[in-house]
mmCIF file of C-alpha atoms in Angstrom:
data_model
loop_
_atom_site.group_PDB
_atom_site.id
_atom_site.type_symbol
_atom_site.label_atom_id
_atom_site.label_comp_id
_atom_site.label_asym_id
_atom_site.label_seq_id
_atom_site.Cartn_x
_atom_site.Cartn_y
_atom_site.Cartn_z
ATOM 1 C CA MET A 1 158.033 -56.488 -8.334
ATOM 2 C CA LEU A 2 155.665 -53.952 -6.795
ATOM 3 C CA VAL A 3 156.576 -53.123 -3.234
ATOM 4 C CA LYS A 4 153.486 -52.076 -1.305
ATOM 5 C CA ASN A 5 155.319 -50.300 1.505
ATOM 6 C CA GLN A 6 157.785 -48.487 -0.745
ATOM 7 C CA LYS A 7 157.813 -44.781 0.115
ATOM 8 C CA THR A 8 157.852 -42.401 -2.826
ATOM 9 C CA ILE A 9 158.346 -38.664 -3.024
ATOM 10 C CA PHE A 10 154.551 -38.309 -2.974
ATOM 11 C CA ASP A 11 154.353 -39.913 0.484
ATOM 12 C CA HIS A 12 156.337 -37.009 1.941
ATOM 13 C CA VAL A 13 153.572 -34.394 1.922
ATOM 14 C CA ASN A 14 155.574 -31.307 2.935
ATOM 15 C CA LEU A 15 158.469 -32.128 0.599
ATOM 16 C CA CYS A 16 155.984 -32.790 -2.195
ATOM 17 C CA ARG A 17 154.411 -29.351 -1.676
ATOM 18 C CA TYR A 18 157.799 -27.594 -1.717
ATOM 19 C CA LEU A 19 158.848 -29.460 -4.841
ATOM 20 C CA GLY A 20 155.490 -28.571 -6.408
ATOM 21 C CA LYS A 21 156.208 -24.890 -5.770
ATOM 22 C CA PHE A 22 159.712 -25.328 -7.169
ATOM 23 C CA ALA A 23 158.205 -27.004 -10.261
ATOM 24 C CA ALA A 24 155.869 -24.017 -10.705
ATOM 25 C CA VAL A 25 158.866 -21.677 -10.732
ATOM 26 C CA LEU A 26 160.677 -23.876 -13.267
ATOM 27 C CA PHE A 27 157.581 -23.985 -15.472
ATOM 28 C CA ARG A 28 157.396 -20.175 -15.413
ATOM 29 C CA LEU A 29 161.110 -19.778 -16.168
ATOM 30 C CA THR A 30 160.974 -22.225 -19.075
ATOM 31 C CA LYS A 31 157.681 -20.791 -20.352
ATOM 32 C CA TRP A 32 155.754 -24.040 -19.911
ATOM 33 C CA SER A 33 152.223 -24.023 -18.560
ATOM 34 C CA ILE A 34 149.836 -26.554 -17.078
ATOM 35 C CA GLU A 35 146.281 -26.957 -18.357
ATOM 36 C CA GLY A 36 143.371 -28.917 -17.030
ATOM 37 C CA SER A 37 142.523 -29.845 -13.496
ATOM 38 C CA LYS A 38 143.650 -32.497 -11.073
ATOM 39 C CA PRO A 39 141.796 -35.775 -11.661
ATOM 40 C CA ASN A 40 139.424 -36.539 -8.825
ATOM 41 C CA GLN A 41 139.904 -40.320 -8.817
ATOM 42 C CA THR A 42 141.934 -41.951 -6.068
ATOM 43 C CA GLN A 43 143.196 -44.554 -8.546
ATOM 44 C CA SER A 44 143.644 -44.418 -12.301
ATOM 45 C CA VAL A 45 145.901 -45.221 -15.202
ATOM 46 C CA VAL A 46 147.304 -42.028 -16.700
ATOM 47 C CA VAL A 47 148.162 -42.184 -20.380
ATOM 48 C CA ALA A 48 150.966 -39.690 -21.032
ATOM 49 C CA ALA A 49 151.553 -39.015 -24.718
ATOM 50 C CA PRO A 50 153.330 -38.257 -26.860
ATOM 51 C CA HIS A 51 156.583 -39.403 -25.284
ATOM 52 C CA THR A 52 159.350 -38.209 -27.601
ATOM 53 C CA SER A 53 162.044 -36.844 -25.277
ATOM 54 C CA ASN A 54 163.817 -37.638 -21.998
ATOM 55 C CA TRP A 55 162.513 -34.250 -20.812
ATOM 56 C CA ASP A 56 158.950 -35.604 -20.928
ATOM 57 C CA PHE A 57 159.653 -37.466 -17.688
ATOM 58 C CA PHE A 58 160.670 -34.300 -15.840
ATOM 59 C CA ILE A 59 157.823 -32.264 -17.333
ATOM 60 C CA THR A 60 155.235 -34.876 -16.336
ATOM 61 C CA LEU A 61 156.752 -35.335 -12.867
ATOM 62 C CA GLY A 62 156.754 -31.551 -12.381
ATOM 63 C CA MET A 63 153.089 -31.405 -13.388
ATOM 64 C CA ALA A 64 152.223 -34.214 -10.961
ATOM 65 C CA LEU A 65 154.066 -32.472 -8.125
ATOM 66 C CA ARG A 66 152.448 -29.135 -8.922
ATOM 67 C CA MET A 67 148.959 -30.633 -9.080
ATOM 68 C CA GLU A 68 149.598 -32.924 -6.089
ATOM 69 C CA VAL A 69 148.766 -36.069 -8.047
ATOM 70 C CA LYS A 70 150.426 -39.102 -6.474
ATOM 71 C CA VAL A 71 151.936 -41.032 -9.381
ATOM 72 C CA ARG A 72 153.866 -44.214 -10.008
ATOM 73 C CA TRP A 73 155.440 -45.033 -13.364
ATOM 74 C CA LEU A 74 156.957 -47.950 -15.215
ATOM 75 C CA GLY A 75 160.542 -47.795 -16.440
ATOM 76 C CA LYS A 76 162.929 -50.206 -18.075
ATOM 77 C CA GLN A 77 165.009 -52.097 -15.551
ATOM 78 C CA SER A 78 168.280 -50.528 -16.738
ATOM 79 C CA LEU A 79 167.136 -47.139 -15.358
ATOM 80 C CA PHE A 80 167.302 -48.633 -11.869
ATOM 81 C CA LYS A 81 170.980 -49.696 -12.013
ATOM 82 C CA TRP A 82 174.228 -48.027 -10.995
ATOM 83 C CA GLY A 83 172.985 -46.588 -7.730
ATOM 84 C CA MET A 84 170.017 -44.885 -9.392
ATOM 85 C CA GLY A 85 167.550 -47.547 -8.254
ATOM 86 C CA PRO A 86 166.676 -46.012 -4.868
ATOM 87 C CA ILE A 87 166.270 -42.548 -6.423
ATOM 88 C CA MET A 88 164.107 -43.845 -9.280
ATOM 89 C CA ARG A 89 161.920 -45.810 -6.858
ATOM 90 C CA TRP A 90 161.628 -42.768 -4.589
ATOM 91 C CA LEU A 91 160.430 -40.790 -7.622
ATOM 92 C CA GLY A 92 157.682 -43.408 -8.047
ATOM 93 C CA GLY A 93 159.409 -45.740 -10.486
ATOM 94 C CA ILE A 94 158.629 -49.410 -10.884
ATOM 95 C CA PRO A 95 161.320 -51.391 -12.759
ATOM 96 C CA VAL A 96 160.153 -53.600 -15.617
ATOM 97 C CA ASP A 97 162.216 -56.365 -17.188
ATOM 98 C CA ARG A 98 161.121 -56.148 -20.810
ATOM 99 C CA SER A 99 163.266 -59.132 -21.868
ATOM 100 C CA LYS A 100 160.761 -61.655 -20.500
ATOM 101 C CA SER A 101 157.040 -62.004 -20.028
ATOM 102 C CA SER A 102 156.192 -61.705 -16.350
ATOM 103 C CA GLY A 103 152.432 -61.159 -16.147
ATOM 104 C CA LEU A 104 152.923 -57.432 -15.619
ATOM 105 C CA VAL A 105 149.311 -56.500 -16.444
ATOM 106 C CA GLU A 106 147.941 -58.862 -13.799
ATOM 107 C CA GLN A 107 150.557 -57.853 -11.198
ATOM 108 C CA ILE A 108 149.754 -54.172 -11.519
ATOM 109 C CA ALA A 109 145.997 -54.756 -11.676
ATOM 110 C CA ASN A 110 146.295 -56.706 -8.416
ATOM 111 C CA TYR A 111 148.344 -53.893 -6.901
ATOM 112 C CA PHE A 112 145.481 -51.491 -7.642
ATOM 113 C CA LYS A 113 143.066 -53.869 -5.926
ATOM 114 C CA THR A 114 145.040 -53.696 -2.654
ATOM 115 C CA GLY A 115 143.879 -50.104 -2.316
ATOM 116 C CA GLY A 116 145.794 -46.948 -1.766
ATOM 117 C CA GLN A 117 145.819 -43.682 -3.618
ATOM 118 C CA PHE A 118 147.979 -43.454 -6.727
ATOM 119 C CA SER A 119 147.842 -43.100 -10.480
ATOM 120 C CA LEU A 120 150.031 -45.201 -12.738
ATOM 121 C CA VAL A 121 151.565 -43.158 -15.570
ATOM 122 C CA ILE A 122 152.228 -45.088 -18.770
ATOM 123 C CA SER A 123 153.492 -43.944 -22.137
ATOM 124 C CA PRO A 124 151.592 -46.013 -24.699
ATOM 125 C CA GLU A 125 154.384 -45.755 -27.259
ATOM 126 C CA GLY A 126 156.687 -47.763 -24.993
ATOM 127 C CA THR A 127 159.622 -45.752 -26.366
ATOM 128 C CA ARG A 128 160.742 -42.153 -26.877
ATOM 129 C CA SER A 129 160.556 -42.508 -30.652
ATOM 130 C CA LYS A 130 157.489 -41.467 -32.601
ATOM 131 C CA SER A 131 155.385 -44.559 -33.063
ATOM 132 C CA LYS A 132 152.132 -45.100 -34.893
ATOM 133 C CA GLN A 133 151.571 -48.405 -33.124
ATOM 134 C CA TRP A 134 150.802 -48.092 -29.407
ATOM 135 C CA LYS A 135 151.263 -50.844 -26.878
ATOM 136 C CA THR A 136 147.938 -51.676 -25.238
ATOM 137 C CA GLY A 137 149.110 -52.764 -21.783
ATOM 138 C CA PHE A 138 147.857 -49.498 -20.238
ATOM 139 C CA TYR A 139 144.351 -50.321 -21.440
ATOM 140 C CA TYR A 140 144.326 -53.862 -20.083
ATOM 141 C CA ILE A 141 145.806 -52.778 -16.738
ATOM 142 C CA ALA A 142 142.932 -50.291 -16.357
ATOM 143 C CA LYS A 143 140.399 -52.880 -17.528
ATOM 144 C CA HIS A 144 141.623 -55.614 -15.130
ATOM 145 C CA ALA A 145 141.930 -53.172 -12.217
ATOM 146 C CA ASN A 146 138.549 -51.591 -13.003
ATOM 147 C CA VAL A 147 139.975 -48.048 -12.875
ATOM 148 C CA PRO A 148 139.449 -45.148 -15.293
ATOM 149 C CA ILE A 149 142.050 -43.770 -17.675
ATOM 150 C CA ASN A 150 143.094 -40.136 -17.345
ATOM 151 C CA LEU A 151 144.411 -38.622 -20.547
ATOM 152 C CA ALA A 152 147.513 -36.470 -19.970
ATOM 153 C CA PHE A 153 149.268 -34.689 -22.809
ATOM 154 C CA ILE A 154 152.450 -32.868 -23.649
ATOM 155 C CA ASP A 155 152.294 -30.253 -26.400
ATOM 156 C CA HIS A 156 155.906 -29.374 -27.173
ATOM 157 C CA LYS A 157 154.972 -26.785 -29.799
ATOM 158 C CA LYS A 158 152.812 -24.738 -27.419
ATOM 159 C CA ARG A 159 154.847 -25.696 -24.319
ATOM 160 C CA ILE A 160 151.773 -26.984 -22.487
ATOM 161 C CA VAL A 161 151.371 -30.070 -20.335
ATOM 162 C CA GLY A 162 148.148 -31.108 -18.702
ATOM 163 C CA PHE A 163 145.249 -33.388 -18.061
ATOM 164 C CA GLY A 164 142.460 -33.768 -20.557
ATOM 165 C CA SER A 165 139.415 -35.867 -19.913
ATOM 166 C CA THR A 166 138.853 -38.974 -17.853
ATOM 167 C CA PHE A 167 137.976 -41.966 -19.970
ATOM 168 C CA GLN A 168 135.657 -44.670 -18.654
ATOM 169 C CA LEU A 169 136.206 -48.007 -20.368
ATOM 170 C CA THR A 170 133.419 -49.756 -22.233
ATOM 171 C CA GLU A 171 133.025 -53.339 -23.411
ATOM 172 C CA SER A 172 134.655 -52.498 -26.755
ATOM 173 C CA PRO A 173 138.464 -52.338 -26.534
ATOM 174 C CA GLU A 174 138.760 -51.461 -30.226
ATOM 175 C CA LEU A 175 136.401 -48.483 -29.917
ATOM 176 C CA ASP A 176 137.956 -47.350 -26.615
ATOM 177 C CA LEU A 177 141.478 -47.410 -28.045
ATOM 178 C CA LYS A 178 140.305 -45.575 -31.168
ATOM 179 C CA ASN A 179 138.677 -42.838 -29.047
ATOM 180 C CA ILE A 180 141.725 -42.517 -26.789
ATOM 181 C CA LYS A 181 144.039 -42.158 -29.801
ATOM 182 C CA GLU A 182 141.698 -39.523 -31.327
ATOM 183 C CA PHE A 183 142.180 -37.384 -28.211
ATOM 184 C CA TYR A 184 145.937 -37.295 -28.917
ATOM 185 C CA THR A 185 145.675 -36.437 -32.627
ATOM 186 C CA PRO A 186 146.464 -32.707 -32.102
ATOM 187 C CA TYR A 187 149.607 -33.550 -30.104
ATOM 188 C CA LEU A 188 151.150 -36.201 -32.371
#
């Protein structure tokens, strides 16, 4: 599933910088702003919430390009069909077949362990609809890979996207998940 040698947009440094500048112009034109600073970890799981619109993808990708954060993301397999597959992979996408259990948490945790600089962006809702119940795969990927979680947010009302704090996991998944969800309370 995960291709180690797959080149993404973030592997093309000059193109990434130009697209980051282009993203900055688009943010200004659309009156969106970026808050927070670039995470300083070479590897992390980035929780991006809330995810309520198809535009969230472009907003988050624009932020990553602008801040020069090399990201990968998970997407349903159907997004990678009809000739879009190479483009989606180039944008950092990893197709996921949600119709069957495939040990995704372990596969991605092992991918982290092979090294390399990237952050995996995951929407904990697992859908674009508002959801009170989050999927916890992001947490267990970070736990198994022994990487921190960076909390990224989208505030549609204020037109702000950004990075909040970095969350180091403890031995209490219940408490960790509660604290992570509390961070997102103002944005939900």
